[in-house]
CSV table of C-alpha atoms in Angstrom, one decimal:
chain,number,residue,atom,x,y,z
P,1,UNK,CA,0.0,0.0,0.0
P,2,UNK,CA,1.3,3.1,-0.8
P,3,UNK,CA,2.3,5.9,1.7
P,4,UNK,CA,-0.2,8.7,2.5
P,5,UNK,CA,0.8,12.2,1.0
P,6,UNK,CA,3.8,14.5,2.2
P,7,UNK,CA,1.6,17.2,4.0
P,8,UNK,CA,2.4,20.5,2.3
P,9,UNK,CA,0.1,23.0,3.9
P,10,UNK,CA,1.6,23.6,6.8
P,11,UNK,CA,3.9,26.8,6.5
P,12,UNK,CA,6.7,25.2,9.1
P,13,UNK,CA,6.3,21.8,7.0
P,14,UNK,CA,9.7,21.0,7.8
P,15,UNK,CA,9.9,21.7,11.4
P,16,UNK,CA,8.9,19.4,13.8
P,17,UNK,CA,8.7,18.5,17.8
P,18,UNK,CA,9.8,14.6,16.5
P,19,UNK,CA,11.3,12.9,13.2
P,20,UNK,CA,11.0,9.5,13.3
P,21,UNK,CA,13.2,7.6,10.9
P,22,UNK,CA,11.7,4.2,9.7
P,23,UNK,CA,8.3,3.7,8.6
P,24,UNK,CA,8.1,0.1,10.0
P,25,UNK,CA,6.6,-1.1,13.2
P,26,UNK,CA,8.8,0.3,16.0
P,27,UNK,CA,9.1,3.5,14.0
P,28,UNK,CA,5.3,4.0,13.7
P,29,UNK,CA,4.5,3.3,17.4
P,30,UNK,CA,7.1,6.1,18.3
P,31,UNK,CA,5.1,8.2,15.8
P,32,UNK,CA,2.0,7.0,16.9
P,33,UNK,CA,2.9,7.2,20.9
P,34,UNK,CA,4.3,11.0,20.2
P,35,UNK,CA,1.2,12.2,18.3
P,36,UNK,CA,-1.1,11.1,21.5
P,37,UNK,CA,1.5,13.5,23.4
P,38,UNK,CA,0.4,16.7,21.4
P,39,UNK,CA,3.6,16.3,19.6
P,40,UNK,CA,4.0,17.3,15.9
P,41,UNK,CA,5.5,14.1,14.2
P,42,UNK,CA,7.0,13.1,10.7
P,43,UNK,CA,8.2,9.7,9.7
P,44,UNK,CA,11.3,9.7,6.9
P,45,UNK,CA,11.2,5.9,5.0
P,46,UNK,CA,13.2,5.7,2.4
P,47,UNK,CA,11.6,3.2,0.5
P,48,UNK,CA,7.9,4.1,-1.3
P,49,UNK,CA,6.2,2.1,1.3
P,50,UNK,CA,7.2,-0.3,4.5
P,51,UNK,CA,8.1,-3.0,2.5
P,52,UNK,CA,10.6,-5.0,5.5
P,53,UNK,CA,10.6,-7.0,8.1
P,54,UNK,CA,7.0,-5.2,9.7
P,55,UNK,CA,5.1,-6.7,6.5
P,56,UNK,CA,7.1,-9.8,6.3
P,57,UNK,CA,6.2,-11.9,9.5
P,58,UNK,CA,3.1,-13.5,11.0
P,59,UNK,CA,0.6,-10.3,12.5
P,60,UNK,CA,1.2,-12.5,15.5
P,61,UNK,CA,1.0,-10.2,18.9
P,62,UNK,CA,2.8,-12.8,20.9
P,63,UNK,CA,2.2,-12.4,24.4
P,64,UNK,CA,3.1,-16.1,26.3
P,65,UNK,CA,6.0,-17.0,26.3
P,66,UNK,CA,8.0,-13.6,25.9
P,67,UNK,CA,10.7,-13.2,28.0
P,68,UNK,CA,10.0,-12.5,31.3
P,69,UNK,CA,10.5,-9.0,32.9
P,70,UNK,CA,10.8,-6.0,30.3
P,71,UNK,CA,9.3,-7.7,27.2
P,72,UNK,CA,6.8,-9.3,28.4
P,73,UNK,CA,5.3,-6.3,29.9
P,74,UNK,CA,5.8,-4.5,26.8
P,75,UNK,CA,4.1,-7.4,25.2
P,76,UNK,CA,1.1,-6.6,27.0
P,77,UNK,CA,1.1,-3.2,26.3
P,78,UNK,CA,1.3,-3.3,23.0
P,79,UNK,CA,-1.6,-5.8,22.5
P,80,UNK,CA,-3.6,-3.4,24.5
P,81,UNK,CA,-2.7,-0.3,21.8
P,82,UNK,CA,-3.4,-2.8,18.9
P,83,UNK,CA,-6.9,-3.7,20.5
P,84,UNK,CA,-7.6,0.2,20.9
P,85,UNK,CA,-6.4,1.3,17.8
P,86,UNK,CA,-6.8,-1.8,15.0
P,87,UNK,CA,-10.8,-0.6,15.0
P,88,UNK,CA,-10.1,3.2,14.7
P,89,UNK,CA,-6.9,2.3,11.4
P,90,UNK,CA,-9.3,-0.1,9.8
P,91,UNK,CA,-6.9,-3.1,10.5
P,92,UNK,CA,-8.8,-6.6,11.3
P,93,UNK,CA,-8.2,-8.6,13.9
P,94,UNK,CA,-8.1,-11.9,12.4
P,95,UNK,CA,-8.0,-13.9,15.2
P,96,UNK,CA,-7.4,-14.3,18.8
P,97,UNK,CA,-5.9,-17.0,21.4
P,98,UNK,CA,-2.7,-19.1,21.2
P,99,UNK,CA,-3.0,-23.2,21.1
P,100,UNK,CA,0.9,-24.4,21.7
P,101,UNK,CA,0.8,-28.3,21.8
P,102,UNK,CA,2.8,-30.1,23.8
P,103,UNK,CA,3.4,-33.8,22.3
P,104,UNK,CA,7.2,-35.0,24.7
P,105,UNK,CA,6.6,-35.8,28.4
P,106,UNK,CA,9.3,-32.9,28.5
P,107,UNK,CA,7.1,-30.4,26.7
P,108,UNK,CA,4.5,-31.1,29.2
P,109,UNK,CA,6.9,-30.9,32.2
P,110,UNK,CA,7.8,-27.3,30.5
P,111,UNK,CA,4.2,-26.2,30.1
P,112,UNK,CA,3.6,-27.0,33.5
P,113,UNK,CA,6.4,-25.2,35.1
P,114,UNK,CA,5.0,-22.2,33.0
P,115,UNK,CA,1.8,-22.0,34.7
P,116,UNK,CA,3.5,-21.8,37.9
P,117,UNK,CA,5.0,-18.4,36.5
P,118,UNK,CA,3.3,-14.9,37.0
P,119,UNK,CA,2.9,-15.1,33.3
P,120,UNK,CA,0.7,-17.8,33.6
P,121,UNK,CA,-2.1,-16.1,34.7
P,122,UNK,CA,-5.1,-16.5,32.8
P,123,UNK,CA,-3.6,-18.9,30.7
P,124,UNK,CA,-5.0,-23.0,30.9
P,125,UNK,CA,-3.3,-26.3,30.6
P,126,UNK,CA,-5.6,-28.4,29.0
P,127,UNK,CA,-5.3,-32.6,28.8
P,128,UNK,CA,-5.2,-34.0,25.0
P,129,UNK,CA,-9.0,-34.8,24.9
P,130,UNK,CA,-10.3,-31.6,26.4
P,131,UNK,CA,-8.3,-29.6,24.3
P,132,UNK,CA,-9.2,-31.7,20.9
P,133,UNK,CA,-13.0,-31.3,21.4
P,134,UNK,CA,-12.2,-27.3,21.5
P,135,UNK,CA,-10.0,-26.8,18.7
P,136,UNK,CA,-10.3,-29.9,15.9
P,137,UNK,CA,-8.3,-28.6,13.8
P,138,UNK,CA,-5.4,-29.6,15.9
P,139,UNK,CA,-3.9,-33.2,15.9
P,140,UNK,CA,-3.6,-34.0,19.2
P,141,UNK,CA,-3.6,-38.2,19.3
P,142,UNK,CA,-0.1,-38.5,20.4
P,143,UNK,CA,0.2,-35.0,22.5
P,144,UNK,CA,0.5,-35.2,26.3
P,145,UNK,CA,-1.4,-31.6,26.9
P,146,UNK,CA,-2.2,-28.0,24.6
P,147,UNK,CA,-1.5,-24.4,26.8
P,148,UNK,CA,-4.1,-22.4,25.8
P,149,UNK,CA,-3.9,-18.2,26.2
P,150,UNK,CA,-6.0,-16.3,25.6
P,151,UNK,CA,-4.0,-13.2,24.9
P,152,UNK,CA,-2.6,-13.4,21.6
P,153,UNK,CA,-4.0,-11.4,18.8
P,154,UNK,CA,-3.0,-11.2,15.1
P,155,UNK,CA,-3.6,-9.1,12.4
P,156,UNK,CA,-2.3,-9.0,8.6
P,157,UNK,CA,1.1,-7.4,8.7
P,158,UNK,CA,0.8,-6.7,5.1
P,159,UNK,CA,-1.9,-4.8,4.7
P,160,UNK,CA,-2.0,-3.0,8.9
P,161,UNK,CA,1.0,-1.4,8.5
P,162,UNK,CA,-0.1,0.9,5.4
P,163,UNK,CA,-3.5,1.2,7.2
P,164,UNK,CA,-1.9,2.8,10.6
P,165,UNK,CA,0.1,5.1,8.5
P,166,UNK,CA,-3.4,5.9,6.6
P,167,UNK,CA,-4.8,6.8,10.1
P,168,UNK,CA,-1.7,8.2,11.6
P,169,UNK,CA,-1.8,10.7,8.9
P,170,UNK,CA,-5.5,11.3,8.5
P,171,UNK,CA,-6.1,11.5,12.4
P,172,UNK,CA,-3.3,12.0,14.0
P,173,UNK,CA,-1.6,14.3,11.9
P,174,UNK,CA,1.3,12.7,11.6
P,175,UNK,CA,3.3,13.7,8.2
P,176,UNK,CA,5.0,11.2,6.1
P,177,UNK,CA,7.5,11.3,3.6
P,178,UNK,CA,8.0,8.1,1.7
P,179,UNK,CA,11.0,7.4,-0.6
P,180,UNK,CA,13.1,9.5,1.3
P,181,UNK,CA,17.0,8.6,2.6
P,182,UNK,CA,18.0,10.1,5.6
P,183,UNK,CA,21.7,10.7,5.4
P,184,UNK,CA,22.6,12.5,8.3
P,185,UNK,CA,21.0,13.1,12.1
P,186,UNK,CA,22.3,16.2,13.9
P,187,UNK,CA,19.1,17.0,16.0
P,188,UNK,CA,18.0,19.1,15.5
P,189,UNK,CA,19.0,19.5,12.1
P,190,UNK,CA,18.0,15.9,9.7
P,191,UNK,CA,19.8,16.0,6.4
P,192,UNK,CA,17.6,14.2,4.0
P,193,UNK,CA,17.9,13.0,0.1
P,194,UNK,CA,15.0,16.2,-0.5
P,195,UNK,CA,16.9,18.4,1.7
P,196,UNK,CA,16.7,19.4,5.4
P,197,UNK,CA,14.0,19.3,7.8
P,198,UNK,CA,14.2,20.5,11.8
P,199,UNK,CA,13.7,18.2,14.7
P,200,UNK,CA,13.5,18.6,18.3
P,201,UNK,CA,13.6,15.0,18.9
P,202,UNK,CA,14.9,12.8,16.3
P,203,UNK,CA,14.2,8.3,17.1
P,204,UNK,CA,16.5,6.2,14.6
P,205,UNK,CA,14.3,3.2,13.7
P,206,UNK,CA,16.2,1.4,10.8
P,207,UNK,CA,15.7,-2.5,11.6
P,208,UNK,CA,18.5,-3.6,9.1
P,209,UNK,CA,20.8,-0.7,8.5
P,210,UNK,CA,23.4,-1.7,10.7
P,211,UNK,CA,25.9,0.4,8.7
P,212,UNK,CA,24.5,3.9,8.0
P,213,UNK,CA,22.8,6.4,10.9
P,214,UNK,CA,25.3,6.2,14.0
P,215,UNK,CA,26.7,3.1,13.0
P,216,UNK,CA,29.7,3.5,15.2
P,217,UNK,CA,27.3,3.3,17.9
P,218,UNK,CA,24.8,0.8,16.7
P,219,UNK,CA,28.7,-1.5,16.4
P,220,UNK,CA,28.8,-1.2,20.5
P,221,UNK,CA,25.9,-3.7,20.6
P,222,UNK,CA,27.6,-6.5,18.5
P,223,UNK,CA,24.2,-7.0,16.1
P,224,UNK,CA,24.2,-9.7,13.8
P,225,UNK,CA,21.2,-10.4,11.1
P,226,UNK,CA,18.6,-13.2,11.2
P,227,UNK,CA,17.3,-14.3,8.3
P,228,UNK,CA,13.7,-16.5,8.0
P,229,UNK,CA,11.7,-18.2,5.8
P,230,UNK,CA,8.0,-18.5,5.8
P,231,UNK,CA,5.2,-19.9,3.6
P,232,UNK,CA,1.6,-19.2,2.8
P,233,UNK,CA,-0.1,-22.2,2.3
P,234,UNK,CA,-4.0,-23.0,1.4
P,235,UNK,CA,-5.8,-25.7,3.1
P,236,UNK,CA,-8.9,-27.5,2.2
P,237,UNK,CA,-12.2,-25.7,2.1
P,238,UNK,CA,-14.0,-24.4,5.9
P,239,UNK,CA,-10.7,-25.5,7.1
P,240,UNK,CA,-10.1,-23.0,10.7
P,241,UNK,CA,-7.8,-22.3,13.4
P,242,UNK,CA,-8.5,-21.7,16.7
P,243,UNK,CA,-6.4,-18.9,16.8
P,244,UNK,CA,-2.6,-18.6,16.1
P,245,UNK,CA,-0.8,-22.1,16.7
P,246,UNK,CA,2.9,-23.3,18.1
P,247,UNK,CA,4.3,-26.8,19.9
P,248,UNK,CA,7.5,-28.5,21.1
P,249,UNK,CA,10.1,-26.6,19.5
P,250,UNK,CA,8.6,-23.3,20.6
P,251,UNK,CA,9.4,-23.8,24.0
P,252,UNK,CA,13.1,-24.1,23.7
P,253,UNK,CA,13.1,-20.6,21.4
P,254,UNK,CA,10.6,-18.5,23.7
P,255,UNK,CA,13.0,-17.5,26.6
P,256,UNK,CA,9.4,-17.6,28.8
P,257,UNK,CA,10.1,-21.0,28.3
P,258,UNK,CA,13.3,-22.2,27.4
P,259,UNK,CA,14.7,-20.1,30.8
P,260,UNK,CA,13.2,-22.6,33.0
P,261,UNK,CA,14.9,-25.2,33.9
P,262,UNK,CA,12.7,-28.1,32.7
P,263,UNK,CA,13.6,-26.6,29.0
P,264,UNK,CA,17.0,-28.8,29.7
P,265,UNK,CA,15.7,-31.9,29.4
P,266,UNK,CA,13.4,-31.0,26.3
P,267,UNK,CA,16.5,-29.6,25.0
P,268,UNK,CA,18.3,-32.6,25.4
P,269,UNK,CA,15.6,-34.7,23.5
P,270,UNK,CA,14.6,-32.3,20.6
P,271,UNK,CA,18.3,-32.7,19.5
P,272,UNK,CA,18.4,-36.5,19.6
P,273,UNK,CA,15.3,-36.5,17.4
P,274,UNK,CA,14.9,-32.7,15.8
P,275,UNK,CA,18.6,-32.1,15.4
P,276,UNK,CA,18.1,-30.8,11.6
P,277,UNK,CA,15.5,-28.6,13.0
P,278,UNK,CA,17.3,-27.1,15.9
P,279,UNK,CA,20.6,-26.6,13.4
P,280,UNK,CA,17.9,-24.5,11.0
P,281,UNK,CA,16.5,-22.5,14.3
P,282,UNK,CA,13.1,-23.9,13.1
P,283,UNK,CA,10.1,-23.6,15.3
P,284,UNK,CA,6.5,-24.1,14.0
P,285,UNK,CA,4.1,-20.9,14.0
P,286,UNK,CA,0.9,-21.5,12.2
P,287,UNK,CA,-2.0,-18.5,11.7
P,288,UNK,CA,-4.5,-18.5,9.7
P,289,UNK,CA,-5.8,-15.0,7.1
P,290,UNK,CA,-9.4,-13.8,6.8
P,291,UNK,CA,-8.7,-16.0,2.9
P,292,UNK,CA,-8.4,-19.1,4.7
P,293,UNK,CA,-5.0,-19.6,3.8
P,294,UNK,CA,-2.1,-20.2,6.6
P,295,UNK,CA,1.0,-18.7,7.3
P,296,UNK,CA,3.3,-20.8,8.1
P,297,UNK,CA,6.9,-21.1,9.5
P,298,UNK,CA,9.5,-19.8,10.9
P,299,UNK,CA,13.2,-20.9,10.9
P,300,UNK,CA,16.2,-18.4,11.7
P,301,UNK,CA,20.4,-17.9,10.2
P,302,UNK,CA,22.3,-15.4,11.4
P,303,UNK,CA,25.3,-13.8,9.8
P,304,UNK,CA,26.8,-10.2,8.9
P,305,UNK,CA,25.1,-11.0,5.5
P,306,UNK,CA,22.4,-13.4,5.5
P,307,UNK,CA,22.0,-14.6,1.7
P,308,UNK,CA,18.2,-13.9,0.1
P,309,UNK,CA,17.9,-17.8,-1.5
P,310,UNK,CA,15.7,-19.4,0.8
P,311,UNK,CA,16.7,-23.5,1.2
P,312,UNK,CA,14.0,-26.0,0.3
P,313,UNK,CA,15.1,-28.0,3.1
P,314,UNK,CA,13.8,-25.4,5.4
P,315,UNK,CA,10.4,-25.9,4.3
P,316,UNK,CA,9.8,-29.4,3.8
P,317,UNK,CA,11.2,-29.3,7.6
P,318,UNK,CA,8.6,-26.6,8.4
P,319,UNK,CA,5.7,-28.1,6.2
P,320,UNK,CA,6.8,-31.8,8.4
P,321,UNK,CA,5.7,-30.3,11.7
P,322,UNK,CA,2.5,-28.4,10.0
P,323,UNK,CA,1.3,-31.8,8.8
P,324,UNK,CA,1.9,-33.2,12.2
P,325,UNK,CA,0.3,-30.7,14.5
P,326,UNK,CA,-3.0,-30.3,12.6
P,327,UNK,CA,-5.5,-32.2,10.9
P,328,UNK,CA,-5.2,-31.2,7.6
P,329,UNK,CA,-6.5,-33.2,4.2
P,330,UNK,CA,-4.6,-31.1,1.2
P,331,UNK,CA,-1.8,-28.1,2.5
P,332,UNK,CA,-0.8,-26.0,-0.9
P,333,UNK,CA,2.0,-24.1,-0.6
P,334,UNK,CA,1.6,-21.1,-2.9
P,335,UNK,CA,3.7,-18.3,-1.4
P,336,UNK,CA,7.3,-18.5,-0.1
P,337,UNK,CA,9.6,-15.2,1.3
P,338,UNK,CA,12.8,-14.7,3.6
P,339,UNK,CA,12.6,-11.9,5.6
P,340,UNK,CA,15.4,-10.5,7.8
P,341,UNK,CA,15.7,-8.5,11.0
P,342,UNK,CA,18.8,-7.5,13.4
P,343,UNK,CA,19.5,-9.7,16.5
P,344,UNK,CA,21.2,-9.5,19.6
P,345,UNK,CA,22.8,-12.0,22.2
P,346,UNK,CA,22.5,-9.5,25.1
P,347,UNK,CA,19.3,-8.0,25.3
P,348,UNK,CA,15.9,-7.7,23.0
P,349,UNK,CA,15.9,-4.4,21.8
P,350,UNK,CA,18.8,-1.5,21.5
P,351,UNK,CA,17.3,1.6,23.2
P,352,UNK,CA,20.5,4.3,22.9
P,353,UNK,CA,21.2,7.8,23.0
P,354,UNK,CA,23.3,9.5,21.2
P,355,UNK,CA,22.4,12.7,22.8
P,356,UNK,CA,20.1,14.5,25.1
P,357,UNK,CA,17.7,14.7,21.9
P,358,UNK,CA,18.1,11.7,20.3
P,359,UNK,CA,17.1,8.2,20.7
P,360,UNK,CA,18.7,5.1,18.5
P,361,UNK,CA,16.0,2.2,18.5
P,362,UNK,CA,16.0,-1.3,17.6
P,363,UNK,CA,14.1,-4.4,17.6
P,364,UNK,CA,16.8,-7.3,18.1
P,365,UNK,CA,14.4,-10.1,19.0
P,366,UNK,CA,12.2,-10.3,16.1
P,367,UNK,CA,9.3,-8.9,18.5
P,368,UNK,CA,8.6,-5.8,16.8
P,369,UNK,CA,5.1,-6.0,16.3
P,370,UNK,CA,4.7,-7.9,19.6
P,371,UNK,CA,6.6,-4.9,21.7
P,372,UNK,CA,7.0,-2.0,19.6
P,373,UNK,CA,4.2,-0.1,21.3
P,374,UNK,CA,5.8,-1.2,24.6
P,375,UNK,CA,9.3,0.0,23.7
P,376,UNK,CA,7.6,3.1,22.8
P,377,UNK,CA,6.1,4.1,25.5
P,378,UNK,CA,8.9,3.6,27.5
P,379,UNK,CA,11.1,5.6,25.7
P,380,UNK,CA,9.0,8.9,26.3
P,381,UNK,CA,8.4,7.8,29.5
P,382,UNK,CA,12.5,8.5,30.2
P,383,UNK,CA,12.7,11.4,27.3
């Protein structure tokens, strides 16, 4: 979808109280957290439209299972900004709810420490049968129990991304200026590929650009990229999920899980018997589009320059544990992508300041759309 138009009325159109650069996810819930503030906003992307890593992943608000502490809070806050403002942009929620099946002893031993977490609350532990006669589209014969939360949401990254900026702009006020490089942040001064706007504030959102705005700084953190691959693939007819969809291999990624220390023994097993899996960072997410169709994957390479050809490998992997965690007659693949997004060792996000007016932030978890309202708010919080 195409970016609203520059605003040119305005006879200060290129001063502001914030730039944000970056029209993804994190950089539009700074936009969006600043214009509820009274503050005059524009978002710089230099592409045409958001065309990265915020339209290239599953919708999937992830709530359970976020690490605990920080990003799990921010979790939460951010699905409580998506529930407020997804009617206002236009943006469907598809679905709700998360179904993880657990199919090891050890996945079950896992799920059960879990629930004795804070995080727990409000989530259930259901047995194989109960949890079969509530969601059949699951295949549950061999599993040992499903957790079932009921705070997930998801929407269509590809199409609610455009749709905020629509309503950032329309409502909010918030100017955009698509296809537009930013080459150099000196808040307040913002030297751009048009020429130079004024910022009080300037936030540096640029996901992948490890090498361009502050670099030197952005190098302190030791980033690397992650590159996935994911599928969209079209079931048989009235086919439905009960919401978005995740089992054993989940639980050793999610650092809700994997941290505890009945992740070790699940561990242990997975790489006896999923070893090609683990090696390809592959862990099943499954979520279904108002079309019907399902996307599908995720696995996860890192390097300093993660190649775009996406290994068939992966997928058949991926597809294996589709076919085996729901009932499903025909599964068509008929969409395939790679999308990439930085990552981090130390910490889930890079929150940095250059100066007293300037804030460097990035999503190195993959949890953008799941935190970047949470992040967000924090940063003002401290600015």
């Amino acid at each position: 979808m195409p970016g609203p138009r520059i605003d040119s009325s305005n006879n200060n159109k290129d001063s502001f109280d914030l730039i944000v650069v970056g029209a993804g996810i994190v950089g539009m819930a700074h936009a969006y957290t600043a214009a509820l503030r009274g503050l005059k906003v524009c978002v710089v992307e230099r592409d045409a439209a958001c065309i990265g890593a915020s339209i290239r992943n599953f919708g999937f608000i992830t709530i359970t299972g976020q690490a605990p502490g920080d990003t799990w809070r921010r979790a939460m806050h951010a699905r409580e900004v998506w529930q407020h403002i997804a009617p206002q942009a236009g943006i469907d929620i598809v679905h709700r709810n998360l179904w993880l099946a657990a199919y090891r002893p050890e996945a079950h031993d896992v799920l059960e420490a879990f629930m004795r977490t804070p995080m727990g609350e409000a989530c259930e532990l259901l047995d194989a049968a109960d949890a079969q006669a509530k969601a059949p589209a699951l295949s549950l014969a061999d599993a040992r129990s499903v957790l079932f939360s009921p705070h997930e949401l998801r929407v269509e990254s590809r199409t609610a991304i455009g749709l905020l900026a629509k309503w950032l702009a329309e409502v909010h006020g918030v100017v955009f200026r698509f296809g537009e490089t930013v080459h150099q942040v000196e808040t307040p001064r913002v030297r751009t590929s048009r020429g130079t706007l004024r910022g009080e504030r300037v936030v540096v959102c640029t996901n992948t650009d490890l090498h361009g705005l502050f670099a030197e700084r952005i190098a302190a953190h030791e980033l690397t990229l992650c590159r996935l691959q994911m599928l969209r693939v079209v079931p048989e007819a009235g086919f439905r999920l009960p919401g978005s969809v995740m089992m054993d291999l989940s639980l050793v990624r999610y650092e809700g899980y994997s941290t505890l220390p009945e992740a070790a023994a699940l561990r242990a097993r997975l790489q006896e018997e999923e070893a090609a899996s683990l090696a390809h960072g592959i862990h099943l997410i499954v979520v279904q589009s108002a079309d019907g169709s399902l996307v599908v994957g995720d696995s996860h390479h890192y390097g300093d320059a993660p190649e775009p050809f996406a290994m068939e490998e992966v997928d058949q992997l991926v597809l294996r544990h589709l076919r085996s965690t729901l009932n499903l007659e025909t599964a068509q693949v008929t969409e395939r992508w790679t999308g990439v997004y930085p990552s981090s060792k130390a910490a889930p996000c890079v929150i940095d300041a250059p100066d007293s007016a300037t804030r460097v932030v990035l999503v190195t978890s993959g949890t953008g759309a799941s935190t970047g309202f949470g992040i967000a708010h924090d940063v003002f919080q401290k600015w």
